[in-house]
PDB file of C-alpha atoms in Angstrom:
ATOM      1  CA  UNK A   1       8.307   0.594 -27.109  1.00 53.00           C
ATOM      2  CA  UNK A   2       6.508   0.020 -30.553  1.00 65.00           C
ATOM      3  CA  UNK A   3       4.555   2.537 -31.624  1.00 82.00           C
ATOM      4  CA  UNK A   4       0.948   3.054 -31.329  1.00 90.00           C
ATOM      5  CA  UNK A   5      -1.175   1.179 -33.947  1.00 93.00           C
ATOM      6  CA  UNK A   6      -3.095   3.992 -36.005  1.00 95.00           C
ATOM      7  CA  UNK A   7      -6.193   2.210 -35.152  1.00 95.00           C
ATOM      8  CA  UNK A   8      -5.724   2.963 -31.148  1.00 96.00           C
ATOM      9  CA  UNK A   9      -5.090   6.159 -32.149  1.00 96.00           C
ATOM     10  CA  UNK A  10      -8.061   6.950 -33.684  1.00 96.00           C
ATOM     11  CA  UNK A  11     -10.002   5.313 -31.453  1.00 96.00           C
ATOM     12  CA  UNK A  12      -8.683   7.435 -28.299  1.00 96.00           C
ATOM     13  CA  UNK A  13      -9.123  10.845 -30.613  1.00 95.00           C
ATOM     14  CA  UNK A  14     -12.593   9.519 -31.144  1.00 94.00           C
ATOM     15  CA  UNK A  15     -13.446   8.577 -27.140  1.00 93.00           C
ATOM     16  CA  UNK A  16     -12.098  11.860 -26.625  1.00 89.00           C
ATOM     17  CA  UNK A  17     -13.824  14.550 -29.344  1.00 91.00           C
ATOM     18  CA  UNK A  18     -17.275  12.268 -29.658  1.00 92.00           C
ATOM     19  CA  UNK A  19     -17.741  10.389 -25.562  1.00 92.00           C
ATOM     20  CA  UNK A  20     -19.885   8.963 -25.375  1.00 92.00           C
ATOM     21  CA  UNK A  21     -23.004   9.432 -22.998  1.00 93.00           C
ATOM     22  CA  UNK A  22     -22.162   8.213 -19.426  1.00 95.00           C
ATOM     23  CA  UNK A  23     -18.742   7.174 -19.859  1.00 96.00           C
ATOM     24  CA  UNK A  24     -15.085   8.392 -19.887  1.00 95.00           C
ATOM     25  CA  UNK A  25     -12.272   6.430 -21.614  1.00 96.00           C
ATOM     26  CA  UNK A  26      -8.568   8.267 -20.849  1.00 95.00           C
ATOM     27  CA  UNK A  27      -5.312   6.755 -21.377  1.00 95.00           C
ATOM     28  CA  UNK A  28      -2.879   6.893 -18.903  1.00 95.00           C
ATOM     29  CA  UNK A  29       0.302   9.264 -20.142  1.00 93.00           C
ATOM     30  CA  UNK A  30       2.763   6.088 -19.125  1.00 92.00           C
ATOM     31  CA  UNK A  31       0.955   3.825 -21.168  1.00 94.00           C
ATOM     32  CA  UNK A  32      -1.384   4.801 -24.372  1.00 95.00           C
ATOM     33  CA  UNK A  33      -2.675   1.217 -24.013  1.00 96.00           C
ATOM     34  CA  UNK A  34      -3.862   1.683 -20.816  1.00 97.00           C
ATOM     35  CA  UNK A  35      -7.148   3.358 -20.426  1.00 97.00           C
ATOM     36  CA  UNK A  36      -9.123   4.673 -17.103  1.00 96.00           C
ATOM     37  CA  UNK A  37     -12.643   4.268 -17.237  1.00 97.00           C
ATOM     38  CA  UNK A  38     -15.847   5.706 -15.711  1.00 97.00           C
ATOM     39  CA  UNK A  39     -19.095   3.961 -16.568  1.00 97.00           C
ATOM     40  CA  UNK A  40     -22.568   6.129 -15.130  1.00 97.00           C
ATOM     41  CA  UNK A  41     -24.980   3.500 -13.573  1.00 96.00           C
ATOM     42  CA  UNK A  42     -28.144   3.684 -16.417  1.00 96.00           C
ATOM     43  CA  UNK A  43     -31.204   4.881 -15.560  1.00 95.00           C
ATOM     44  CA  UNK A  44     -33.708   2.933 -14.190  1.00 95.00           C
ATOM     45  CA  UNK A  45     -31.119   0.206 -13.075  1.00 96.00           C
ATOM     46  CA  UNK A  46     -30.048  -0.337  -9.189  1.00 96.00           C
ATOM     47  CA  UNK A  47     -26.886   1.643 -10.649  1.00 97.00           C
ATOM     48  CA  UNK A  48     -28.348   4.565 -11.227  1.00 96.00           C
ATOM     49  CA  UNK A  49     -26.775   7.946  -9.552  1.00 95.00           C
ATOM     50  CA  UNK A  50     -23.758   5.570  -9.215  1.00 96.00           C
ATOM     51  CA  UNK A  51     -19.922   6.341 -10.864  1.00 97.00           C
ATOM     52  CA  UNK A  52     -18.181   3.195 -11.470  1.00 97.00           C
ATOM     53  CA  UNK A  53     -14.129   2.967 -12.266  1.00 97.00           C
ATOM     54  CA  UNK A  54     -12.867   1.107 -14.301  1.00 97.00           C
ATOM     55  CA  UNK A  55      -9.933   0.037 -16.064  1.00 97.00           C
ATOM     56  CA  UNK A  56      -9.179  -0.869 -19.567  1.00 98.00           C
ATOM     57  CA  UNK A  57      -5.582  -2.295 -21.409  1.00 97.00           C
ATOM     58  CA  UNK A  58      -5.420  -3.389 -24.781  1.00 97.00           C
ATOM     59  CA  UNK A  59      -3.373  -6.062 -25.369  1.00 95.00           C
ATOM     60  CA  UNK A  60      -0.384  -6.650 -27.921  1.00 94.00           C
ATOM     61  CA  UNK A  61      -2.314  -8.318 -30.542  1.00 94.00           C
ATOM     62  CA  UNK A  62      -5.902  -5.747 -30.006  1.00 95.00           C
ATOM     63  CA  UNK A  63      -7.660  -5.449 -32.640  1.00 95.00           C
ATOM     64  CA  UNK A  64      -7.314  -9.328 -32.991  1.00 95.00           C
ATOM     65  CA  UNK A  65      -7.911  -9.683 -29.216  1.00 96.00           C
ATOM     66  CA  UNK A  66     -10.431  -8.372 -26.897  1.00 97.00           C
ATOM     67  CA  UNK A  67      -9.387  -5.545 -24.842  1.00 97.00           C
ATOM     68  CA  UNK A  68      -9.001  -6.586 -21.155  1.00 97.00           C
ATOM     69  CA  UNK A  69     -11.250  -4.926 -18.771  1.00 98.00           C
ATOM     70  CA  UNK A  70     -12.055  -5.079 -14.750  1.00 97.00           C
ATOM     71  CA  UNK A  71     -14.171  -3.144 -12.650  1.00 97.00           C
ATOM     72  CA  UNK A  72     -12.556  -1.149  -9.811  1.00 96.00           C
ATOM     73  CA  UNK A  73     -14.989  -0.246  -7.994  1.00 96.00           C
ATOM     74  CA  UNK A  74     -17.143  -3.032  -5.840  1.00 95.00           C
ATOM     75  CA  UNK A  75     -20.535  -3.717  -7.415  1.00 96.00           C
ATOM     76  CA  UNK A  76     -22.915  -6.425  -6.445  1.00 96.00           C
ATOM     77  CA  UNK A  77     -23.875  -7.745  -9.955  1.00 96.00           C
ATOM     78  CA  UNK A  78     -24.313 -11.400 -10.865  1.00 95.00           C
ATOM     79  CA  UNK A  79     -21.493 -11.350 -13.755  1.00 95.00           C
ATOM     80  CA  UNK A  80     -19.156  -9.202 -12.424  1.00 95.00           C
ATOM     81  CA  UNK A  81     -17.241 -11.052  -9.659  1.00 93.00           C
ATOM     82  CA  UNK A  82     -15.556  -9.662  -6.615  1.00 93.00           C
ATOM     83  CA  UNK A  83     -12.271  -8.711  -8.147  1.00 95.00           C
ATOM     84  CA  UNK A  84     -14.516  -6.362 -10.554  1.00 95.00           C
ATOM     85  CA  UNK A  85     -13.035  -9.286 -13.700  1.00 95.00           C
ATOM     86  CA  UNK A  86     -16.655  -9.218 -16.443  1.00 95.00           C
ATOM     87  CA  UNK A  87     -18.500 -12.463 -17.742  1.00 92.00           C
ATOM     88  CA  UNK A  88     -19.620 -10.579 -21.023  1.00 93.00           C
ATOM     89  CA  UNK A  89     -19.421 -12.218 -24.078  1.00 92.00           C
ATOM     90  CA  UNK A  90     -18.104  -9.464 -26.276  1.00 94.00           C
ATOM     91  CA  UNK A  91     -15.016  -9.662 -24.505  1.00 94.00           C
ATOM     92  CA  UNK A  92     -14.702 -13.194 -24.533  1.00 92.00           C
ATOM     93  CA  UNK A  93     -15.916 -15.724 -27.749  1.00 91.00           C
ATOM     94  CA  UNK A  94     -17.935 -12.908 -29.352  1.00 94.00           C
ATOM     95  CA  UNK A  95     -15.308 -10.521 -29.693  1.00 96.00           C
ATOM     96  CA  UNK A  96     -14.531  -9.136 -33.081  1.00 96.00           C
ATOM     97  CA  UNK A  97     -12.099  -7.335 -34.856  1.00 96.00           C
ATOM     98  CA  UNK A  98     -14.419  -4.814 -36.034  1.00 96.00           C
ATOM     99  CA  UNK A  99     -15.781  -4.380 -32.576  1.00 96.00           C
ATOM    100  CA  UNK A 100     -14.155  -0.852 -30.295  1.00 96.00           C
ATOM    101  CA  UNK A 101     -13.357   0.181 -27.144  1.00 96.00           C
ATOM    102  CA  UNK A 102     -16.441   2.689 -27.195  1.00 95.00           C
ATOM    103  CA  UNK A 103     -18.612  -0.755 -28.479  1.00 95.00           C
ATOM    104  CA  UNK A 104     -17.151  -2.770 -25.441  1.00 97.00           C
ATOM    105  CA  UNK A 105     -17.833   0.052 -22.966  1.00 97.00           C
ATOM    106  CA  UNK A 106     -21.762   0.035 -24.031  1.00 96.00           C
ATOM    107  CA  UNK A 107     -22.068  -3.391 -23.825  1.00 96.00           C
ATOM    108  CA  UNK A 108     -20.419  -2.776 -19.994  1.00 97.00           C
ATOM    109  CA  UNK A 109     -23.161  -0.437 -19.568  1.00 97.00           C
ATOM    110  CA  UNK A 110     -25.867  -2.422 -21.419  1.00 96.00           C
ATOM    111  CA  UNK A 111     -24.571  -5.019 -18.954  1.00 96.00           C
ATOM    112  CA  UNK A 112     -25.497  -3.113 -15.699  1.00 97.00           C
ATOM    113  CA  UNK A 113     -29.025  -2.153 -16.704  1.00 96.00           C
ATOM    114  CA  UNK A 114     -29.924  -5.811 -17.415  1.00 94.00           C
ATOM    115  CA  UNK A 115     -28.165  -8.397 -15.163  1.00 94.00           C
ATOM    116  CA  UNK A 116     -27.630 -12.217 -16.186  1.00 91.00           C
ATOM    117  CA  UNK A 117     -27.569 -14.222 -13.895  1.00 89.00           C
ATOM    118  CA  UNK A 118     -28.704 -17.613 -15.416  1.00 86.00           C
ATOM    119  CA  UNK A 119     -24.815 -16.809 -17.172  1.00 83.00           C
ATOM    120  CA  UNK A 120     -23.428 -15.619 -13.430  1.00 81.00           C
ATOM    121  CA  UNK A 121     -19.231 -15.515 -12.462  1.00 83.00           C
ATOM    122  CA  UNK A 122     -20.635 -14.606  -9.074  1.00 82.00           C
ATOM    123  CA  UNK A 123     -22.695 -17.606  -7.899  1.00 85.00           C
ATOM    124  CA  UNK A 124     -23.744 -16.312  -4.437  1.00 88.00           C
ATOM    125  CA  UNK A 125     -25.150 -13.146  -5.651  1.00 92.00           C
ATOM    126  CA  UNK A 126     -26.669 -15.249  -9.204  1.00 91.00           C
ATOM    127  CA  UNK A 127     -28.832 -17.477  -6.724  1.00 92.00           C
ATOM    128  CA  UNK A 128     -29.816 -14.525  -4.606  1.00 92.00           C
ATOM    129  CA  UNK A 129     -30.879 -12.807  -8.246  1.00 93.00           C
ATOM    130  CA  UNK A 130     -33.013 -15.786  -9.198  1.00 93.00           C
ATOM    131  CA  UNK A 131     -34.696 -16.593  -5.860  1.00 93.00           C
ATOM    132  CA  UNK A 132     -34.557 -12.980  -4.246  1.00 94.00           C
ATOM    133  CA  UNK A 133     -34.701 -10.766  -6.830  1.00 94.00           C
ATOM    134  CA  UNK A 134     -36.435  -8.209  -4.089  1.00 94.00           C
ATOM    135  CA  UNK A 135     -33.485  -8.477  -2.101  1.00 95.00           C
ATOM    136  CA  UNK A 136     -30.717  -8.510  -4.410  1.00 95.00           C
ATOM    137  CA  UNK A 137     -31.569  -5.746  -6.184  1.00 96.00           C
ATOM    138  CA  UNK A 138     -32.051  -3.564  -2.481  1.00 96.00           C
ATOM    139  CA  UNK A 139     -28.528  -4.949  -2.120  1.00 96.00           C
ATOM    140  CA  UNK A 140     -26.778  -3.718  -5.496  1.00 96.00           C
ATOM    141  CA  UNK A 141     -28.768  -0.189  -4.290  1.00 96.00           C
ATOM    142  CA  UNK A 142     -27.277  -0.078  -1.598  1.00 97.00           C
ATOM    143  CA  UNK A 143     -23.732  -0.820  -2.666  1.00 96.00           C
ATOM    144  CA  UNK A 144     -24.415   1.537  -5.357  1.00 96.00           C
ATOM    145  CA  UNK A 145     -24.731   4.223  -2.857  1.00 96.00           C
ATOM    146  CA  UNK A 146     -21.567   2.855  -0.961  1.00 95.00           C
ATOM    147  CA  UNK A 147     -19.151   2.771  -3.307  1.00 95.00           C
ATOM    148  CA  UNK A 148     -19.798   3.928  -6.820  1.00 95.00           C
ATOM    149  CA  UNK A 149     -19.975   7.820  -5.431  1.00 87.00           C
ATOM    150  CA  UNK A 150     -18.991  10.233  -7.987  1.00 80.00           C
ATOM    151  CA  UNK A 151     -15.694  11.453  -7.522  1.00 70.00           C
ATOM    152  CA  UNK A 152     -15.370  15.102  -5.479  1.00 56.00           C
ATOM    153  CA  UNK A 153     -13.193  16.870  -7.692  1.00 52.00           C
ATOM    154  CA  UNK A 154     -14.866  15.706 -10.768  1.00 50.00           C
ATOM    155  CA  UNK A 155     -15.660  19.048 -13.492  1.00 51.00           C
ATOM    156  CA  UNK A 156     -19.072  19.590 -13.961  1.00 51.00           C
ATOM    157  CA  UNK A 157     -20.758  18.025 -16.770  1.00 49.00           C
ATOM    158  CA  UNK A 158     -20.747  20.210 -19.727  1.00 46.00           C
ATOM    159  CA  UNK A 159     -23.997  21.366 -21.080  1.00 41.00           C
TER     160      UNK A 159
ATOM    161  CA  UNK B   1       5.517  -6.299 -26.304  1.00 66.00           C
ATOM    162  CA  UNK B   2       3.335  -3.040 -24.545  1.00 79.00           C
ATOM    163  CA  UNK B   3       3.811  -2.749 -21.117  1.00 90.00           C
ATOM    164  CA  UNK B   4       1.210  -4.894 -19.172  1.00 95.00           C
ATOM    165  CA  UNK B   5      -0.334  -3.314 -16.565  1.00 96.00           C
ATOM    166  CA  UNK B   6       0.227  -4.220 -12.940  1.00 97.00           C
ATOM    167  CA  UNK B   7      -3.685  -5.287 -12.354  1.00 96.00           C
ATOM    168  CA  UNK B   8      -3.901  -7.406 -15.405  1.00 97.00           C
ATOM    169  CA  UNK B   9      -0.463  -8.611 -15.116  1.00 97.00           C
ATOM    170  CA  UNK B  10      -2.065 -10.251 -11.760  1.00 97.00           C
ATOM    171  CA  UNK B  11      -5.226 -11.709 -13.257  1.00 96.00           C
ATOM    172  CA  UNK B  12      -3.041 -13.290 -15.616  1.00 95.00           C
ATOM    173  CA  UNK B  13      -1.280 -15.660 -12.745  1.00 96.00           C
ATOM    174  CA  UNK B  14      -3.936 -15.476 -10.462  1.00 95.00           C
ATOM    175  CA  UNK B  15      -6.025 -16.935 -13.972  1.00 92.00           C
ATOM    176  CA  UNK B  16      -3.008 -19.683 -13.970  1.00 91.00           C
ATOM    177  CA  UNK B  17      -2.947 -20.331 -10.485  1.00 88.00           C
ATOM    178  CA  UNK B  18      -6.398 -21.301 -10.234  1.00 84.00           C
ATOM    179  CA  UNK B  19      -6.884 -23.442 -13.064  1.00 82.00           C
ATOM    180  CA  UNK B  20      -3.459 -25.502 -12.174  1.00 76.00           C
ATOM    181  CA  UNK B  21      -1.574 -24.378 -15.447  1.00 76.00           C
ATOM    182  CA  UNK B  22       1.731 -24.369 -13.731  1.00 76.00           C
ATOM    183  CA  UNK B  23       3.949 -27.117 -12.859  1.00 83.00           C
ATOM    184  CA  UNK B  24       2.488 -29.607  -9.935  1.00 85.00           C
ATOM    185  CA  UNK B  25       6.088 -28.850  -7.243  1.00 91.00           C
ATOM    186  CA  UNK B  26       4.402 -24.802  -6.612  1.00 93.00           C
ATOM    187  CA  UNK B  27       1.756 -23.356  -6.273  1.00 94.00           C
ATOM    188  CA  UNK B  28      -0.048 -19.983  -5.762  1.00 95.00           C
ATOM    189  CA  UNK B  29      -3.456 -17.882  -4.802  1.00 94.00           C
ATOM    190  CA  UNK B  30      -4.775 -15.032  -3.638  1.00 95.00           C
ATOM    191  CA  UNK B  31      -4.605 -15.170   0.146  1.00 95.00           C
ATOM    192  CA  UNK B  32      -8.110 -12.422   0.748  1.00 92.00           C
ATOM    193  CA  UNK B  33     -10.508 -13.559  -2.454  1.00 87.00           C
ATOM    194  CA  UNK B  34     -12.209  -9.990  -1.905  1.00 88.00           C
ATOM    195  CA  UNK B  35      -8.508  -8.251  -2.236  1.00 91.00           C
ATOM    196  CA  UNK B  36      -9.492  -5.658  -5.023  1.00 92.00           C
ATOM    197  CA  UNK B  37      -5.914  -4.583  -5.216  1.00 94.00           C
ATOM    198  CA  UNK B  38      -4.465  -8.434  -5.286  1.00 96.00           C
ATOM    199  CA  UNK B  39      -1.768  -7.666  -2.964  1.00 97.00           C
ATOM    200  CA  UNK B  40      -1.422 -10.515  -0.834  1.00 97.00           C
ATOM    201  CA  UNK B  41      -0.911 -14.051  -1.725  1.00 97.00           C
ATOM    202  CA  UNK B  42      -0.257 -17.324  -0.655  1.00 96.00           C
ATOM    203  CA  UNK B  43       2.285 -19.484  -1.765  1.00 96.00           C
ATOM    204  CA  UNK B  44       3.555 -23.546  -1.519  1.00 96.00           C
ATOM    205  CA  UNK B  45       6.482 -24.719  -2.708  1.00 96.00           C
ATOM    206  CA  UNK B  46       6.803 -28.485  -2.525  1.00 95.00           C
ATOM    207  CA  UNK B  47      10.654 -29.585  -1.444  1.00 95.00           C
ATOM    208  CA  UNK B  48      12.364 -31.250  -4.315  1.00 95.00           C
ATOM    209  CA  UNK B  49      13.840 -34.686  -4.198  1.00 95.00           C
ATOM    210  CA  UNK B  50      16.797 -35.996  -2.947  1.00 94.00           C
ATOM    211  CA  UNK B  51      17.321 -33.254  -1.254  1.00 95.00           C
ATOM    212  CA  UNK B  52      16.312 -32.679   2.891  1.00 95.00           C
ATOM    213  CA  UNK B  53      13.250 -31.086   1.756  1.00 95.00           C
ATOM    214  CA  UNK B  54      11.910 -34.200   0.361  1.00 94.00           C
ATOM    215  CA  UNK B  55       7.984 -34.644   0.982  1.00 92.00           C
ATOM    216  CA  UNK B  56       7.946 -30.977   2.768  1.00 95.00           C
ATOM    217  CA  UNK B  57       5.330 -28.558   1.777  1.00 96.00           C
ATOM    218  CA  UNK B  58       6.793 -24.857   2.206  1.00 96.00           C
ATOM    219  CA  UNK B  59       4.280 -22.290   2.508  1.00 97.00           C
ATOM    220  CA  UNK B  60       5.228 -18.586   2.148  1.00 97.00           C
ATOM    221  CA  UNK B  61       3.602 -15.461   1.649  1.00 98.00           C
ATOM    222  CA  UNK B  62       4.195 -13.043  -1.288  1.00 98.00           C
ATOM    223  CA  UNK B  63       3.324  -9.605  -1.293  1.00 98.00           C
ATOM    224  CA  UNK B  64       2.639  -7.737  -4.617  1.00 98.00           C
ATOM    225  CA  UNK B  65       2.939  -4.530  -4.057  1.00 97.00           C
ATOM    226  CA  UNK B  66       1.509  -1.447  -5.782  1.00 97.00           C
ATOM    227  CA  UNK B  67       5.027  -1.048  -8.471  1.00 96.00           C
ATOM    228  CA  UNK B  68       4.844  -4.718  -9.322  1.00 97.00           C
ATOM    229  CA  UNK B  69       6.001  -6.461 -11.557  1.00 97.00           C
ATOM    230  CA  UNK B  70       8.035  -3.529 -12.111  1.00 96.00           C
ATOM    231  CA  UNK B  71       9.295  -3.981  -8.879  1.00 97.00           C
ATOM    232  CA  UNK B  72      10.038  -7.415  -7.336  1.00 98.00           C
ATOM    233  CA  UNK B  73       7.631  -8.783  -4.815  1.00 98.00           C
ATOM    234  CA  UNK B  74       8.345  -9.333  -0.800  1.00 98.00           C
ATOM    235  CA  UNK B  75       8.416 -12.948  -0.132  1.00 98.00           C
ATOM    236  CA  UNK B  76       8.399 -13.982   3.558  1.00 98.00           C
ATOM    237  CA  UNK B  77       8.386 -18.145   4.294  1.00 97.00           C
ATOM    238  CA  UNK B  78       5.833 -19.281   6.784  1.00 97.00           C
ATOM    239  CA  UNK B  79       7.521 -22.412   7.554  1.00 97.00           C
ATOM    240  CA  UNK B  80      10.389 -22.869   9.110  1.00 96.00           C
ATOM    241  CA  UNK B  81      13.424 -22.940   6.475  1.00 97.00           C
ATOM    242  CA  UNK B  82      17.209 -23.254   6.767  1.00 96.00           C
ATOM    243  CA  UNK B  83      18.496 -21.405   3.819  1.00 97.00           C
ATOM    244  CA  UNK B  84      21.291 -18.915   3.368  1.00 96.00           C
ATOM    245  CA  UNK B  85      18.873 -16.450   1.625  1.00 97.00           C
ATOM    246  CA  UNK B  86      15.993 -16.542   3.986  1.00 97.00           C
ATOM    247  CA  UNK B  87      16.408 -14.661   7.489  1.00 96.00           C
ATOM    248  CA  UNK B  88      16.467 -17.065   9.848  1.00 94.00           C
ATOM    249  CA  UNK B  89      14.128 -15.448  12.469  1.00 95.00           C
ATOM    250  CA  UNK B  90      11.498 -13.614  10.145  1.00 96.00           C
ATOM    251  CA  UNK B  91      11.855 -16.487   7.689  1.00 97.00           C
ATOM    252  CA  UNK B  92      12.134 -13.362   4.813  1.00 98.00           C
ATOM    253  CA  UNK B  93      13.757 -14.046   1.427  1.00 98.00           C
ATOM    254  CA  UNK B  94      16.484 -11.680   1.379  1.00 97.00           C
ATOM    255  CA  UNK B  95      16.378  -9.795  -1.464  1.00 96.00           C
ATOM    256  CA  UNK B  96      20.126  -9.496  -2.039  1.00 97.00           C
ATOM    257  CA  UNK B  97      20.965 -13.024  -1.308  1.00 97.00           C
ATOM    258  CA  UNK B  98      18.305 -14.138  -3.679  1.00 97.00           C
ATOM    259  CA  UNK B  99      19.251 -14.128  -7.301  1.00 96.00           C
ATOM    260  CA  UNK B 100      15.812 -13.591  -8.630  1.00 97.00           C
ATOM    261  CA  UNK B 101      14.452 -10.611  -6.922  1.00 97.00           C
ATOM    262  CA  UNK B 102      18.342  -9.336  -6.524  1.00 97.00           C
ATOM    263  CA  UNK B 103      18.418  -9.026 -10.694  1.00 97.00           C
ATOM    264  CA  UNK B 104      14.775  -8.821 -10.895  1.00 98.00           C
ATOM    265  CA  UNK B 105      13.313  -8.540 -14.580  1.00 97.00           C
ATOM    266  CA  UNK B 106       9.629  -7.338 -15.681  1.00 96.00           C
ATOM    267  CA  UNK B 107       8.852 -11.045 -17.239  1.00 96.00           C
ATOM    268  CA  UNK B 108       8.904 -13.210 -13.570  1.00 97.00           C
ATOM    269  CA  UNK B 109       6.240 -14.105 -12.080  1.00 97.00           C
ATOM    270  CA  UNK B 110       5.444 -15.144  -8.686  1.00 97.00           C
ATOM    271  CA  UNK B 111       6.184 -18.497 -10.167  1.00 96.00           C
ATOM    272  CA  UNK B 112       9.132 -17.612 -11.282  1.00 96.00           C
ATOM    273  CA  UNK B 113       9.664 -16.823  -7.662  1.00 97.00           C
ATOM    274  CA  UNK B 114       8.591 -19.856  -5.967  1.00 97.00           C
ATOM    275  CA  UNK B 115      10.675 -22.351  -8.296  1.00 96.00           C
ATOM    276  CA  UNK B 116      13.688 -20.397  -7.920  1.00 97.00           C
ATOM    277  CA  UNK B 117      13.622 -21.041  -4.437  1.00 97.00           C
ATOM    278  CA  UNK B 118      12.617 -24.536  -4.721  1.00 97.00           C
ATOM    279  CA  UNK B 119      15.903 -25.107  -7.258  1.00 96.00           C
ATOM    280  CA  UNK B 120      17.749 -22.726  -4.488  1.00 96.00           C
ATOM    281  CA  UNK B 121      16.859 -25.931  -2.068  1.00 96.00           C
ATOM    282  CA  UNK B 122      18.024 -27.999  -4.857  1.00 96.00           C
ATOM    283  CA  UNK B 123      21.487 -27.097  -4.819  1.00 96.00           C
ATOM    284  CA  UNK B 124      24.377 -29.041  -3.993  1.00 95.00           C
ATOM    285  CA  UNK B 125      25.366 -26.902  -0.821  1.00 94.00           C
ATOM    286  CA  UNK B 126      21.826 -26.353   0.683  1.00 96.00           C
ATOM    287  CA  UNK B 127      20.673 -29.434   0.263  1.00 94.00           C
ATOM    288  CA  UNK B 128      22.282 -31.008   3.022  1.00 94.00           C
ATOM    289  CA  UNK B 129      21.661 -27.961   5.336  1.00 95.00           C
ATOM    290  CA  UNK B 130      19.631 -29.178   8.727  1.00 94.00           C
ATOM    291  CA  UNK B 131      15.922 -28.422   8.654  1.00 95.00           C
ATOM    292  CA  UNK B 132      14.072 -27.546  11.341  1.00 94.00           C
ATOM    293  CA  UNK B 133      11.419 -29.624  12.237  1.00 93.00           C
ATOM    294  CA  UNK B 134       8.925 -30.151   9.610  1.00 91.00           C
ATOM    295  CA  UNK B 135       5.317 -28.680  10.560  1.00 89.00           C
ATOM    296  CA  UNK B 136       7.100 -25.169  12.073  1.00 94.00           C
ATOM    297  CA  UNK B 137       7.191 -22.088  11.638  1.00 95.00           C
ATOM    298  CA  UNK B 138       8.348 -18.520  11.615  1.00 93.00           C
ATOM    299  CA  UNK B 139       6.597 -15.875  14.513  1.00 77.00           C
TER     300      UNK B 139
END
C-alpha cells in the first residue's frame, strides 16, 4: 500500500493532540484512511445527551475529494437518510481542498443542531419537519434516547 | 489504490444500482432499505439470447457479509435454474464450481457477480441444458 500522504498525517496528529469539543476522530490500525467517529448531539438540539457513531474514509484522491462519511447510528434527521449516508454540502459541490476532516466533522455537528429540511434526503421525515415540527422533533428525542446512548465502557471525559 | 472500506465499498454499488449505471441484462438493490449493515440484497439477472434462458428474468439473492469484498459474497438463486454451478435443490451458487467467487478478487462487485452467471448461461454447454419451468422456484 502507498504511503500515507503527509497531509493525513498531520491531520490525524492534529484530531488526536487538539479534538475537538464533542467529537472523536480515530483511525482504524488496518487502515490509516479509515477513521471511527463519535459526534456529541449539541446542546439545545433534540440530540443533545446523545453519542452518535460514525464512520469516516478518505478516498484515494482526498485532499482533492471529499472525505466519505455515513452515520452509524439511526437518527431521525431530515438530511441524513436511513442508511446514516449525509445531504451536506461540504461534502458534496462545496467541498474544498483546503477544507479538513476536523472542518467536515463541525459542519456534521453544525448539521444536527439546525436541521434542513426544505434540502431533505429523507422525504418522510422532511414533510413531517415542515408540517409537524412539534412532532418530529419529540420523534428525533426520542430516537436520540434509543439509540445514540453513550457507549458503557467509554473513559471518562478528561477535565 | 487505499483499501476501500467494506461500508463504502457498498454505497458505491448500491449508489450504481439505483441510478441504473450498470448494463440493462442485471440488476441489483438492497433487499431491507432500513438494512444499516447492507447485508442483504436482491438481485435479477435477465437470461441472455439465444440461449434457453431467453426472455427469463432470474432473481437471486446475494448476501454481503461482514468480510466483504474481501471475502466473496453468498449468492443463492430464487428461481428455479438448471446449471452445473448452482445446487439444484437450494438453488445456491456453488462457490467452487463458480469461477468468480472460486478465484475471488477485491475489485468484483456484485455485478461482477450477476454477469458472470448470466455469461455462465451463455455458454455453449449450458445453454442447451433443460429449464425448469419458467415462473419457479427454489424452497
Amino acid at each position: 500500500m502507498a504511503a500515507l500522504p503527509k497531509r493525513i498525517i498531520k491531520e490525524t496528529e492534529r484530531l488526536v493532540s487538539d479534538p475537538v469539543p464533542g467529537i472523536t476522530a480515530e483511525p482504524h490500525e488496518d487502515n490509516l484512511r479509515y477513521f471511527q467517529v463519535t459526534i456529541e448531539g449539541p446542546q439545545q438540539s433534540p440530540y443533545e445527551n446523545g453519542v452518535f457513531q460514525l464512520e469516516l474514509f478518505l478516498p484515494d484522491d482526498y485532499p482533492m475529494e471529499a472525505p466519505k462519511v455515513r452515520f452509524l447510528t439511526k437518527i431521525y434527521h431530515p438530511n441524513i437518510d436511513r442508511l446514516g449516508r449525509i445531504c451536506l454540502d461540504v461534502l458534496k459541490n462545496n467541498w474544498s481542498p483546503a477544507l479538513q476532516i476536523r472542518t467536515v466533522l463541525l459542519s456534521v455537528q453544525a448539521l444536527l443542531a439546525s436541521p434542513n429540511p426544505n434540502d431533505p434526503l429523507a422525504n418522510d421525515v422532511a414533510e413531517e419537519w415542515i408540517k409537524h415540527e412539534d412532532t418530529a422533533i419529540a420523534k428525533a428525542k426520542e430516537w436520540t434516547k434509543l439509540y445514540a446512548k453513550p457507549t458503557q465502557d467509554e473513559e471518562p471525559a478528561k477535565e | 489504490m487505499s483499501k476501500v472500506p467494506r461500508s463504502f465499498r457498498l454505497l458505491e454499488e448500491l449508489e450504481k444500482g439505483e441510478k441504473g449505471l450498470g448494463p440493462e441484462s442485471c440488476s441489483y438493490g438492497l433487499s431491507d432499505s432500513d438494512d444499516i449493515t447492507m447485508t442483504k440484497w436482491n438481485g435479477t439477472i435477465l437470461g441472455p439470447p439465444h440461449s434457453n434462458h431467453e426472455n427469463r428474468i432470474y432473481s437471486v439473492l446475494i448476501e454481503c457479509g461482514p468480510s466483504y469484498p474481501d471475502e466473496p459474497p453468498k449468492v443463492k438463486f430464487v428461481s428455479k435454474i438448471n446449471l452445473p454451478c448452482v445446487n439444484s435443490t437450494t438453488g445456491e451458487v456453488v462457490k467452487e464450481k463458480f469461477h468468480t467467487l472460486k478465484e475471488w478478487k477485491r475489485s468484483y462487485t456484485m455485478e461482477t457477480v450477476l454477469l458472470e452467471l448470466r455469461k455462465e448461461m451463455a455458454t455453449p454447454s449450458n445453454k442447451k441444458l433443460l429449464q425448469p419451468q419458467e415462473g419457479t422456484t427454489f424452497e
